[in-house]
Coordinates of C-alpha atoms and ligand atoms in Angstrom, one line a residue:
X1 CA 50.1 -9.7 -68.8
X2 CA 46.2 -8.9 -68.6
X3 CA 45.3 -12.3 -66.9
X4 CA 47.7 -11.6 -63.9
X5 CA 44.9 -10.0 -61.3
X6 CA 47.0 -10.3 -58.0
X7 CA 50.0 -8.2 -57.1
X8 CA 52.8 -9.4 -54.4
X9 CA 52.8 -7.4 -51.3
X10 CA 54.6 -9.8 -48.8
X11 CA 57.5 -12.9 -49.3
X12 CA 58.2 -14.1 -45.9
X13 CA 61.4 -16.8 -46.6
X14 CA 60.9 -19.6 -44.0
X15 CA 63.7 -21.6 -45.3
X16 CA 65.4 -22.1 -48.7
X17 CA 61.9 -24.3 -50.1
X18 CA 59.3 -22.8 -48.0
X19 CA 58.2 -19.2 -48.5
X20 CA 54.8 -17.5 -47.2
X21 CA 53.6 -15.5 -49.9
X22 CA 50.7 -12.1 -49.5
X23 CA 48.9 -11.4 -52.6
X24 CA 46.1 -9.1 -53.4
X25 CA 43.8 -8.5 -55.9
X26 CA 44.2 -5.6 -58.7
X27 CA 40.7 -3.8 -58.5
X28 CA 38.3 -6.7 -57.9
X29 CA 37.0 -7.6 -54.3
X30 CA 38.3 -10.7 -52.5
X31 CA 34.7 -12.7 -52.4
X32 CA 33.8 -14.9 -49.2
X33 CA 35.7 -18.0 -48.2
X34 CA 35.9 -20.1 -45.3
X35 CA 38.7 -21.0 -43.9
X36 CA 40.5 -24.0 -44.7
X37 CA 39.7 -23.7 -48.5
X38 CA 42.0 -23.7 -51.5
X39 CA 42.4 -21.2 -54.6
X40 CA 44.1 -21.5 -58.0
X41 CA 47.5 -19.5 -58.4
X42 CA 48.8 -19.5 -62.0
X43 CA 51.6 -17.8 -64.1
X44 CA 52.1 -17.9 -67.5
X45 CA 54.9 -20.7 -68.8
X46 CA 57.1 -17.5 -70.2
X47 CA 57.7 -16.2 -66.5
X48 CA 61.1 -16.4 -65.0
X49 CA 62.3 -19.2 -62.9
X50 CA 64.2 -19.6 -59.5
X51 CA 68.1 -20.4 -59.8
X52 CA 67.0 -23.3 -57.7
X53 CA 64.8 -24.6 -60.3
X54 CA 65.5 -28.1 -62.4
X55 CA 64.3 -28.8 -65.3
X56 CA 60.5 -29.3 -65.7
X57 CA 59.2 -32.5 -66.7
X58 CA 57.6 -31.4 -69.8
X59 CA 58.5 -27.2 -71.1
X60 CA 54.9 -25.3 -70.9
X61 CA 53.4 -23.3 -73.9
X62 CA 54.8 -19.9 -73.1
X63 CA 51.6 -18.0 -73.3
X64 CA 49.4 -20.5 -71.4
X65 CA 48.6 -19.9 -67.6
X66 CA 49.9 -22.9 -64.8
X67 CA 47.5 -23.5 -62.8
X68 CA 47.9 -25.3 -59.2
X69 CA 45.6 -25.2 -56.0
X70 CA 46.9 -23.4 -53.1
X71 CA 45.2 -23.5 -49.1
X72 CA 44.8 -20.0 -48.2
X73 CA 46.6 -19.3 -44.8
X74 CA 45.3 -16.0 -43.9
X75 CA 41.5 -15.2 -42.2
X76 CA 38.4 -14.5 -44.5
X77 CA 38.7 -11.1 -43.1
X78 CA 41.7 -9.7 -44.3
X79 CA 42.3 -7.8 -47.7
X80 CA 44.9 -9.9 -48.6
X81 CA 45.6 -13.7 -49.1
X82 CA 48.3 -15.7 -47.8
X83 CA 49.6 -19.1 -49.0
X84 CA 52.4 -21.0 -47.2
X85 CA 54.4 -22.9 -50.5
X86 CA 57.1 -25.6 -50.9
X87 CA 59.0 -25.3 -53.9
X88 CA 59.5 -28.3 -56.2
X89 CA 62.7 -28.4 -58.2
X90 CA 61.3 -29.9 -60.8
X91 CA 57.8 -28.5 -61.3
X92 CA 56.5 -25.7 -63.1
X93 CA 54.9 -23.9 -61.4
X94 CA 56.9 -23.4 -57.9
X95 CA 59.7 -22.2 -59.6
X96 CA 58.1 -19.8 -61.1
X97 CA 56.4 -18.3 -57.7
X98 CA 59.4 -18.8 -56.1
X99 CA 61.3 -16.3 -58.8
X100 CA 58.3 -13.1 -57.5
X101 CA 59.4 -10.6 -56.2
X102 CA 56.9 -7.4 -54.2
X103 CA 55.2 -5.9 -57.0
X104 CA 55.0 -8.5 -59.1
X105 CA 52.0 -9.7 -60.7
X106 CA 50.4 -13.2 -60.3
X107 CA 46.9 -15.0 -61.4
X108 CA 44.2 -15.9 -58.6
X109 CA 41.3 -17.9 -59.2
X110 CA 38.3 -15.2 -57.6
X111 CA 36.4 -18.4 -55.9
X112 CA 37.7 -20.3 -52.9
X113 CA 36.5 -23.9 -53.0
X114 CA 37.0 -27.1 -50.9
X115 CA 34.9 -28.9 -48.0
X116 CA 38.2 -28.9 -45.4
X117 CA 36.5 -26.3 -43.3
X118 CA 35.2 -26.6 -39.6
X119 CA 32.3 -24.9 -40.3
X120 CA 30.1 -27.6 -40.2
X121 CA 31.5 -29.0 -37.0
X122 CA 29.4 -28.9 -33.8
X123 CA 31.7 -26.5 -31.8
X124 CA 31.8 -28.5 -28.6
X125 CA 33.4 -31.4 -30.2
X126 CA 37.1 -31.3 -29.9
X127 CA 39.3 -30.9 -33.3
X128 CA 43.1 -32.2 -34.0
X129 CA 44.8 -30.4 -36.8
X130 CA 47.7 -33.0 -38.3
X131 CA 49.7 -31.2 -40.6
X132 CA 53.2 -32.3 -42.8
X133 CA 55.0 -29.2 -44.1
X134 CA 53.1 -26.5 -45.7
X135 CA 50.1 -28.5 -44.9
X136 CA 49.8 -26.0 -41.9
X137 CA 48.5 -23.7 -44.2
X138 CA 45.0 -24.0 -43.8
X139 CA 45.0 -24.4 -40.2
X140 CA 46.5 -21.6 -39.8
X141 CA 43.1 -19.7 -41.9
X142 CA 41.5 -21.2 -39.3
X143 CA 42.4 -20.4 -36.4
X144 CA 43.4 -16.7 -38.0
X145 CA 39.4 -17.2 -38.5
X146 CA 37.2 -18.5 -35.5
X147 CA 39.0 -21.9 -34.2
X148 CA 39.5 -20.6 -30.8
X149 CA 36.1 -19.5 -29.8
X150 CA 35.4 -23.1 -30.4
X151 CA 33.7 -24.6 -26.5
X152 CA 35.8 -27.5 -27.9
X153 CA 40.0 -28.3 -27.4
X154 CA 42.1 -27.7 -30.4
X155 CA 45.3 -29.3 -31.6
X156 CA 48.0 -29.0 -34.3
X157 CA 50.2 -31.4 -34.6
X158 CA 53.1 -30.1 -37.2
X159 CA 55.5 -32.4 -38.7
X160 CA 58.6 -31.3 -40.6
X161 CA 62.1 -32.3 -41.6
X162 CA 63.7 -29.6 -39.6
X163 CA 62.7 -26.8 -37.3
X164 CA 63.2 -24.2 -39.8
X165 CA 60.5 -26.0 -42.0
X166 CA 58.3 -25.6 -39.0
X167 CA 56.1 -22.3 -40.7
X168 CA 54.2 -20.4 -38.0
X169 CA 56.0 -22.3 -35.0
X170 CA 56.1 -18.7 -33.4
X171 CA 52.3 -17.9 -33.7
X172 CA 51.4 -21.3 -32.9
X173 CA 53.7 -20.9 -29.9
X174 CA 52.1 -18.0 -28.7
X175 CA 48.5 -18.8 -29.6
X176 CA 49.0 -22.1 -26.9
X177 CA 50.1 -19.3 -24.0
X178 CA 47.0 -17.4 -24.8
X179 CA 44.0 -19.8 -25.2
X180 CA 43.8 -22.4 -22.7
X181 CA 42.0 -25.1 -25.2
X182 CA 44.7 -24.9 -27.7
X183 CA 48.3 -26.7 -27.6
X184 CA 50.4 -27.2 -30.1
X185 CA 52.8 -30.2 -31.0
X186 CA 55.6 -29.8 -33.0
X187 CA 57.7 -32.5 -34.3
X188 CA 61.0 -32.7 -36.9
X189 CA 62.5 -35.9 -38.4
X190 CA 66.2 -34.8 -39.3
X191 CA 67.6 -34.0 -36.0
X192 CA 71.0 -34.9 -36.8
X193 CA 71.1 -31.2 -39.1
X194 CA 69.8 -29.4 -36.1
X195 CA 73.0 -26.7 -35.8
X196 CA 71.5 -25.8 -32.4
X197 CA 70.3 -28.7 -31.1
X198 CA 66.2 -29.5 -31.0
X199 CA 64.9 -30.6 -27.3
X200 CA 61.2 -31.3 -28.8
X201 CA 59.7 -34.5 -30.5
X202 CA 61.7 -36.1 -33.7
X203 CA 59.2 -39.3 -33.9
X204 CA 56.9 -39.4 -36.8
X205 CA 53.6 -38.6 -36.7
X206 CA 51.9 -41.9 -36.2
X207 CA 54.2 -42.7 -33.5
X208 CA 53.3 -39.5 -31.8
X209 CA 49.7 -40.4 -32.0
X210 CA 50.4 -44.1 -30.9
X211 CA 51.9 -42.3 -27.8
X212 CA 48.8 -40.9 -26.9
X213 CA 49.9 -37.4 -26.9
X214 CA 46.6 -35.5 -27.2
X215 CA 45.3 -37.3 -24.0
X216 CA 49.2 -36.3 -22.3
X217 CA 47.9 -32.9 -23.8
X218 CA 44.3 -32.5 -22.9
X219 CA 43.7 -35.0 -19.8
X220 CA 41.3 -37.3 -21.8
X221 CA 41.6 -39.4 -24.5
X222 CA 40.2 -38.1 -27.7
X223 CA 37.2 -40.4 -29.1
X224 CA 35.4 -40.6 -32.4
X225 CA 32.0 -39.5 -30.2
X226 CA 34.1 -36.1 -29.2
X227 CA 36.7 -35.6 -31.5
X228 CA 36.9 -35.1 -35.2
X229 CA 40.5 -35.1 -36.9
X230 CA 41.9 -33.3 -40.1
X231 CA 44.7 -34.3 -42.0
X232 CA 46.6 -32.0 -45.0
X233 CA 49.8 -32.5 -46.5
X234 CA 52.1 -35.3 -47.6
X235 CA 49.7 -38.5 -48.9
X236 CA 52.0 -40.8 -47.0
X237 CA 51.0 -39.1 -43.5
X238 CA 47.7 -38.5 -44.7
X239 CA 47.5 -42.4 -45.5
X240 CA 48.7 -43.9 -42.7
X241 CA 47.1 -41.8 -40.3
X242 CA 43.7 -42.5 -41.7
X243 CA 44.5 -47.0 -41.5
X244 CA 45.7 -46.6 -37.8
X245 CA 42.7 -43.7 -37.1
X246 CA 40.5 -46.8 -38.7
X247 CA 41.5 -49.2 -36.5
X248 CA 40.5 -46.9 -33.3
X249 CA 36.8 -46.2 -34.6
X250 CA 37.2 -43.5 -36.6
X251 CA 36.0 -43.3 -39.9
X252 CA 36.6 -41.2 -43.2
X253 CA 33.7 -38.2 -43.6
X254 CA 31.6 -38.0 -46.3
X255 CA 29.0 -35.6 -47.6
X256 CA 26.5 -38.5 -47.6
X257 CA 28.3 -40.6 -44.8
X258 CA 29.4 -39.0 -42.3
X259 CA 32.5 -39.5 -40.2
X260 CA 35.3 -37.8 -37.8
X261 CA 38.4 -37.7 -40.6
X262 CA 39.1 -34.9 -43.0
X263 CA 41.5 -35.6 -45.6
X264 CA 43.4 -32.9 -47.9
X265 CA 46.0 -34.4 -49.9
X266 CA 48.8 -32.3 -51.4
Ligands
LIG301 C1 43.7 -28.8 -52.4 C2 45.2 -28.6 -52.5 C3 45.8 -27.6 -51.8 C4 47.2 -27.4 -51.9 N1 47.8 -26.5 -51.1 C5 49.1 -26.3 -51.1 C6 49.8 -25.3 -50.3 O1 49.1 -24.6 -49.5 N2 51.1 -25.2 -50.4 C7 51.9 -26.0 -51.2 O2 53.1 -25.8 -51.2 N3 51.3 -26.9 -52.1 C8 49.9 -27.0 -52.0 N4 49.3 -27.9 -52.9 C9 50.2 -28.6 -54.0 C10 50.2 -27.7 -55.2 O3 48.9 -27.7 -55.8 C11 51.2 -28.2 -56.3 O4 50.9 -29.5 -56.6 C12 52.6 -28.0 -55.9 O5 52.9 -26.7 -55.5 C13 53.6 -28.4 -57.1 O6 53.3 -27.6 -58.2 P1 54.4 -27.4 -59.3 O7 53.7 -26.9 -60.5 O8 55.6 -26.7 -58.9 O9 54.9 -28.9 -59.7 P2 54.3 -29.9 -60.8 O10 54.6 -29.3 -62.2 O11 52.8 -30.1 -60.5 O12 55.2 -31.2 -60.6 C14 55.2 -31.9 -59.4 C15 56.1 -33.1 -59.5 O13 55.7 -34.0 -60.5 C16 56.6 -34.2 -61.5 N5 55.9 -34.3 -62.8 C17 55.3 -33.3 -63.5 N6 54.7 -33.9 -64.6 C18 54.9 -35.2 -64.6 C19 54.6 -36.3 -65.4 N7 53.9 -36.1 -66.5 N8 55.1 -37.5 -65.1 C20 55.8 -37.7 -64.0 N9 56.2 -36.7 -63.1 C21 55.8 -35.5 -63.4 C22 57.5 -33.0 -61.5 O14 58.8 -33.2 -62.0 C23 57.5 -32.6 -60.0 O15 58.5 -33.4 -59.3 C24 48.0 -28.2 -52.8 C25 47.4 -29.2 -53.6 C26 46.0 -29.4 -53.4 C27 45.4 -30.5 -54.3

């Protein structure tokens, strides 16, 4: 199909719903982005499916492009573009991305958009990257990018179900032995299907950050005069991190209004 501009390079399985995905474009340059912003990703309603895949809520017009925003996951300075995806049983078009294969061909939107970057952050302030799932994704653009040049500490805190949903634990692992203003905090919340045991965090979240485990990380308590905080993934985290960051001082940002929390909703 014409409209397909991308082709496959890379499929990186993470675990049976999570795949990390390389595209890159068919003879057109990748323009600028910055990282932490999303692209479109489409395929037409007459491509294949997973085996995996339910049935949709609604069968799409065949000929029509499905079209969903991805975070991209790989620095502006590559040649390629990486995405970090969950499949959905039941959606249209996860399935569908999830049946590519290397070589195949899939749509890109050619302009990055979104306001979830750090580029307009003062770089001594400290930043805390909370992430559910494939929410990761756009951290991990940025500190593929410039987020550890930053004068200010830097955190990811990961949530997952298990620890093979933790995409990028490795990197992330290493990144904390190599820059001395980065850590990294993972967490899962089904320990009981661990086969080989998990010795790190199982609380949620919000009960991680009621524990105060940036200060137990960094030495001093983060504050909404030094510390601005992003959120991305599931809207329940996303939600209830923002009422119990409210309560502390810290308040949403706005173009017009500004403030320490940065929301992306998935
Ligand atoms: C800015 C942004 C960035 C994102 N980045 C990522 C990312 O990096 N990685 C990632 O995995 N996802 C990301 N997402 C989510 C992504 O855009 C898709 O929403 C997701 O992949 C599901 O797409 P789908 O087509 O498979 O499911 P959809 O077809 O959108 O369906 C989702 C669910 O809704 C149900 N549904 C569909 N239609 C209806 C209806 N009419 N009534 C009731 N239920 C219905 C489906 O059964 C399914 O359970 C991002 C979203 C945003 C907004």
């Amino acid at each position: 199909m014409n409209d397909l501009n991308c082709v496959v390079t890379n499929i990186i399985p993470v675990s049976p719903i999570m795949k990390i995905i390389r595209v890159k474009p068919i003879d057109w340059e990748l323009p600028e982005y910055k990282a932490g912003q999303f692209v479109a990703l489409a395929l037409p309603g007459s491509a294949p499916k997973c085996e995996s895949a339910t049935e949709e809520f609604k069968e799409p017009d065949p000929d029509k492009l499905i079209k969903r925003a991805y975070s991209i996951a790989s620095s502006s300075s590559q040649d390629y573009v990486e995405f970090y995806i969950t499949l959905v049983h039941s959606g249209s078009l996860t399935p569908r991305i999830f049946a590519l294969e290397i070589g195949d061909k899939i749509w890109m939107g050619k302009k990055a958009v979104g306001m979830f970057t750090l580029d307009q952050i003062d770089p001594e302030l400290n930043v805390i990257l909370i992430a559910t799932g494939t929410g990761v994704a756009p951290y991990m653009s940025m500190l593929r990018s410039n987020a550890l040049s930053r004068k200010g500490k830097v955190m990811v805190i990961h949530g997952a179900a298990n620890s093979w949903d933790l995409g990028y634990s490795s990197e992330l692992s290493l990144l904390e032995t190599m820059f001395p203003n980065f850590s990294y905090h993972p967490t899962i919340t089904r320990v009981e299907k661990e086969p080989a045991g998990w010795s790190g965090d199982t609380r949620f979240i919000d009960a991680i950050w009621q524990d105060d485990v940036v200060e137990k990380a960094w030495g001093f308590k983060p504050e909404p005069e030094n510390t601005q905080i992003f959120l991305c993934g599931n809207p329940n985290m996303t939600n209830g991190m923002t009422e119990i960051l409210e309560t502390q001082g810290y308040k949403e940002h706005k173009k017009k209004d500004p403030g320490q929390i940065h929301i992306e909703k998935f």
